[in-house]
Coordinates of C-alpha atoms in Angstrom, one line a residue:
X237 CA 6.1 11.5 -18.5
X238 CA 5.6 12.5 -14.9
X239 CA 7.9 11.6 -12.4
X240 CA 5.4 9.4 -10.6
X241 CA 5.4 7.2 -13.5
X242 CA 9.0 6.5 -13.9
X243 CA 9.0 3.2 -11.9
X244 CA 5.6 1.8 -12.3
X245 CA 3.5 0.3 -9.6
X246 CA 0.3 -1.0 -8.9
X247 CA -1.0 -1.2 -5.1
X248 CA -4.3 -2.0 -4.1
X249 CA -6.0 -2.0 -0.5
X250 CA -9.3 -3.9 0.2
X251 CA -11.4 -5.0 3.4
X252 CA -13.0 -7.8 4.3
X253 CA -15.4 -9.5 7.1
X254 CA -12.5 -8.3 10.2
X255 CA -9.7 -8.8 7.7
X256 CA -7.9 -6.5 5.4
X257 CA -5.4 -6.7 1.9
X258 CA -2.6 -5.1 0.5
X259 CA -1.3 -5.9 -2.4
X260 CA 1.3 -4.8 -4.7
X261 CA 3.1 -5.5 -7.8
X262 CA 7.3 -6.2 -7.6
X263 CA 8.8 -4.3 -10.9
X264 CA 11.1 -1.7 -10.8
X265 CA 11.6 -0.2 -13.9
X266 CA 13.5 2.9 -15.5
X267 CA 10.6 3.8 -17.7
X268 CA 9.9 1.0 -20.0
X269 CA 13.4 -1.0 -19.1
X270 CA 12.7 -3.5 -16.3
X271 CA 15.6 -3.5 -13.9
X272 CA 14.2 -5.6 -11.0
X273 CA 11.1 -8.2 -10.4
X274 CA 11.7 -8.2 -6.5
X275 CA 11.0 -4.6 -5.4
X276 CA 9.3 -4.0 -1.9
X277 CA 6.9 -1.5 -2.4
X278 CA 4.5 -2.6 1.0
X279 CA 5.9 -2.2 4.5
X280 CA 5.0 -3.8 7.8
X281 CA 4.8 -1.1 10.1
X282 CA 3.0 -2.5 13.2
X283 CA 1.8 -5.6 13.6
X284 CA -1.6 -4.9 11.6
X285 CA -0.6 -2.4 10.1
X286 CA 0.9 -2.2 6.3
X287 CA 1.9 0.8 4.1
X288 CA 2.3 0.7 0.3
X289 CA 4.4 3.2 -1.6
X290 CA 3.8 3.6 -4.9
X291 CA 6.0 6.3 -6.9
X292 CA 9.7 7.2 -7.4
X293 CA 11.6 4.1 -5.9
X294 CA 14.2 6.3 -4.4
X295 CA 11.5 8.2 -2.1
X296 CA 10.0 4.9 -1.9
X297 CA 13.1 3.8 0.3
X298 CA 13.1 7.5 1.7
X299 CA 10.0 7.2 3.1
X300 CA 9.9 3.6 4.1
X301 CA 12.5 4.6 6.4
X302 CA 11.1 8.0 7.7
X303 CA 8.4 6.0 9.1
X304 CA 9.9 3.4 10.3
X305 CA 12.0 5.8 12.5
X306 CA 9.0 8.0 13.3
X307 CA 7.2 4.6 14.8
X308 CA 10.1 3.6 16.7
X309 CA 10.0 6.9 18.1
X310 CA 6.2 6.6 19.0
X311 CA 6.5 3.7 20.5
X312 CA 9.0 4.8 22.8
X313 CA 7.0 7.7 24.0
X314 CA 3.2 5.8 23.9
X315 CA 4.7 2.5 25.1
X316 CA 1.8 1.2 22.4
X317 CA 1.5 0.5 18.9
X318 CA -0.1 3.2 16.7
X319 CA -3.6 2.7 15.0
X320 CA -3.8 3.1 11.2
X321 CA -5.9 6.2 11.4
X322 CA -3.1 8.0 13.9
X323 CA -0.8 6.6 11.0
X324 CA -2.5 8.4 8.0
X325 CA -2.1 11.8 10.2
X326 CA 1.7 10.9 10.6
X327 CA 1.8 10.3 7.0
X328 CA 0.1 13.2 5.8
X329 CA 2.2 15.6 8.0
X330 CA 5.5 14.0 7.3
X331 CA 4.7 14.6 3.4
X332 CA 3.0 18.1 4.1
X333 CA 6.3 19.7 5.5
X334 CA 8.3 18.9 2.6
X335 CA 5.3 20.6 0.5
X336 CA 7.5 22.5 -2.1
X337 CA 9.8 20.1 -2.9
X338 CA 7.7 16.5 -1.9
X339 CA 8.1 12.8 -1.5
X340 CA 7.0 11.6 -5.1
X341 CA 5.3 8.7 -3.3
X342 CA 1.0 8.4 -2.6
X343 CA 1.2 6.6 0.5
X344 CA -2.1 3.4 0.5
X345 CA -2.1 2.3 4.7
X346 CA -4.0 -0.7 5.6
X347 CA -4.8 -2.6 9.2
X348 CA -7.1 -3.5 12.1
X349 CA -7.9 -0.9 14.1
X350 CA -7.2 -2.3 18.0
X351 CA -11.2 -3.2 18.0
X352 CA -10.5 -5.6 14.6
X353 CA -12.3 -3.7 12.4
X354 CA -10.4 -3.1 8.9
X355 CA -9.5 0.4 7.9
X356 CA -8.1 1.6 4.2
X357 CA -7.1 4.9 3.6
X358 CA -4.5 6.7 0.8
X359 CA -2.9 10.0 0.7
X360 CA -1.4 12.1 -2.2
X361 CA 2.2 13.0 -2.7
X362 CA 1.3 16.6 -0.7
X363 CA -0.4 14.5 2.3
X364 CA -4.1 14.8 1.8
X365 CA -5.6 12.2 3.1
X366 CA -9.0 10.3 1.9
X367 CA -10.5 7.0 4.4
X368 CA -13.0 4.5 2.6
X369 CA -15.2 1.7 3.7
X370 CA -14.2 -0.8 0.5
X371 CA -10.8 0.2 -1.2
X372 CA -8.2 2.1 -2.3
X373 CA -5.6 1.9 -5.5
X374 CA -2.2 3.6 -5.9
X375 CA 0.3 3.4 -8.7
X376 CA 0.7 3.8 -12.6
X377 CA -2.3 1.0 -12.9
X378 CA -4.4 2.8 -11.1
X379 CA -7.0 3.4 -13.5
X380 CA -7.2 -0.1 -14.6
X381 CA -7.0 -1.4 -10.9
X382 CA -10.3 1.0 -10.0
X383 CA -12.2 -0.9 -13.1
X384 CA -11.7 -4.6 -11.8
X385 CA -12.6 -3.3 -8.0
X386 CA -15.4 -2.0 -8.9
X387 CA -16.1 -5.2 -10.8
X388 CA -14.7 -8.1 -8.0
X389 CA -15.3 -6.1 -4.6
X390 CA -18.2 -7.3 -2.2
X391 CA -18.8 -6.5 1.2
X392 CA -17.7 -8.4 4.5
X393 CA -15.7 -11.3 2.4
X394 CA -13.9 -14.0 4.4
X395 CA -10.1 -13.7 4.4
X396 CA -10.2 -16.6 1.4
X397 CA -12.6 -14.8 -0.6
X398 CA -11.0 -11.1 0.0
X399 CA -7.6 -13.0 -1.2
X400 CA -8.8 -14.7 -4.4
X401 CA -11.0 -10.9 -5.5
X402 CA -7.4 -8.7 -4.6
X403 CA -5.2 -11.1 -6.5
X404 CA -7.7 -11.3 -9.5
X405 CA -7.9 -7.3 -9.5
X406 CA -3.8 -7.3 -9.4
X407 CA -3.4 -9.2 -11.7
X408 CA -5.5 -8.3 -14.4
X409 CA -4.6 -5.1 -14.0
X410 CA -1.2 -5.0 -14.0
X411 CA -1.7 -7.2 -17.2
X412 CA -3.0 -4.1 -19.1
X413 CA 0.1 -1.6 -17.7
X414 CA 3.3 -2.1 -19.6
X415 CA 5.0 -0.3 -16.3
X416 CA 4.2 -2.9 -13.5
X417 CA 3.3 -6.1 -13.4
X418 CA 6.3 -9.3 -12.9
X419 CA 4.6 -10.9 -9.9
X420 CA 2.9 -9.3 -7.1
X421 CA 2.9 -10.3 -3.6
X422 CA -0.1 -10.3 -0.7
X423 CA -0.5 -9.6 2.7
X424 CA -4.1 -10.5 4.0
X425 CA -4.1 -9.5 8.1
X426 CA -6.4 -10.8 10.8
X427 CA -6.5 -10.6 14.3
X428 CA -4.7 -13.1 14.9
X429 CA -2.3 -13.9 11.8
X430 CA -0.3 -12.5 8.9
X431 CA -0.7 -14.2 5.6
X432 CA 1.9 -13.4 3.0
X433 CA 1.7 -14.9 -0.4
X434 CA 3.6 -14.1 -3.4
X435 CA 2.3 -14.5 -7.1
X436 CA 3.8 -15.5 -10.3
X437 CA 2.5 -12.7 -12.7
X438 CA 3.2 -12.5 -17.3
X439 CA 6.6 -12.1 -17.4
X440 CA 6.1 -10.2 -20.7

């Protein structure tokens, strides 16, 4: 079993019509022992801005906090709040300089950019980074999570319809991973507002 694959995770990032998702299961598991169905594996780092961390839990928390620290630091020398894309670059050189011996996390960054327009991008555990127009996936349900996007996803959907399409793809994909799954919690941003909703998943 790879390492990445100890805790299980799902993640999935999608846009919308100026609105964007995150979304992400809450297990925490040793393998195939569930220790936790609360886990926060998606992090509010600005506020448009989320980051999901799928991988080991412990560099999960490592990393959370990394960032958190390198944005408070940003801030206090830009007097302004980054944009995704600049985050990505922090992301992929944070993970880069610890190369030989990495973060076993895949980093999935969603927001507005400050012109509203939605922006998805991933990186792997070394920092590469890739950008797409419609979504990204992270996590040991990967695989099945790419099957129902490719399925649900549509262009420019309202923040209702973008909501109802990433929960559906969450869900059902989770369903078919014995490592995550137990509930998964949303984020949809827009310009304006936040919406967080949390979901009751098979507790099986």
């Amino acid at each position: 079993m790879s390492i990445m694959e100890y805790n299980g995770a799902a993640i999935v990032a999608m846009t919308g019509k100026d609105c964007v998702a995150i979304a992400a299961d809450r297990r925490l598991g040793a393998q195939a022992q569930t220790v936790s169905c609360d886990f926060q594996k998606v992090f509010q780092m600005t506020p448009t801005t989320f980051v999901g961390l799928p991988g080991l839990a412990t560099d999960v928390l490592t990393m959370s906090q990394r960032l958190q620290f390198k944005l408070n630091m940003y801030r206090l020398r830009e007097e302004r709040e980054i944009e995704p894309a600049t985050l990505v670059n922090l992301i992929s050189s944070v993970l880069y300089e610890k190369r030989f011996g990495p973060y076993f996390v895949e980093p999935i960054v969603a927001g507005l950019t400050k012109d509203g327009k939605p922006y998805v991008a991933s990186t792997d555990l070394i920092g590469c980074p890739m950008e797409t127009d419609d979504f990204v996936v992270g996590g040991t349900s990967a695989d099945q999570l790419y099957g129902m996007c490719e399925s649900l996803y549509k262009p420019d959907m309202s923040p209702d319809d973008l909501f109802e399409v990433i929960s559906q793809a969450l869900l059902n994909a989770q369903d078919r991973d014995a490592l995550a799954g137990w509930g998964a919690v949303v984020h949809i941003v827009e310009k304006d507002k936040i919406t967080t909703r949390t979901l009751k998943g098979r507790m099986d």
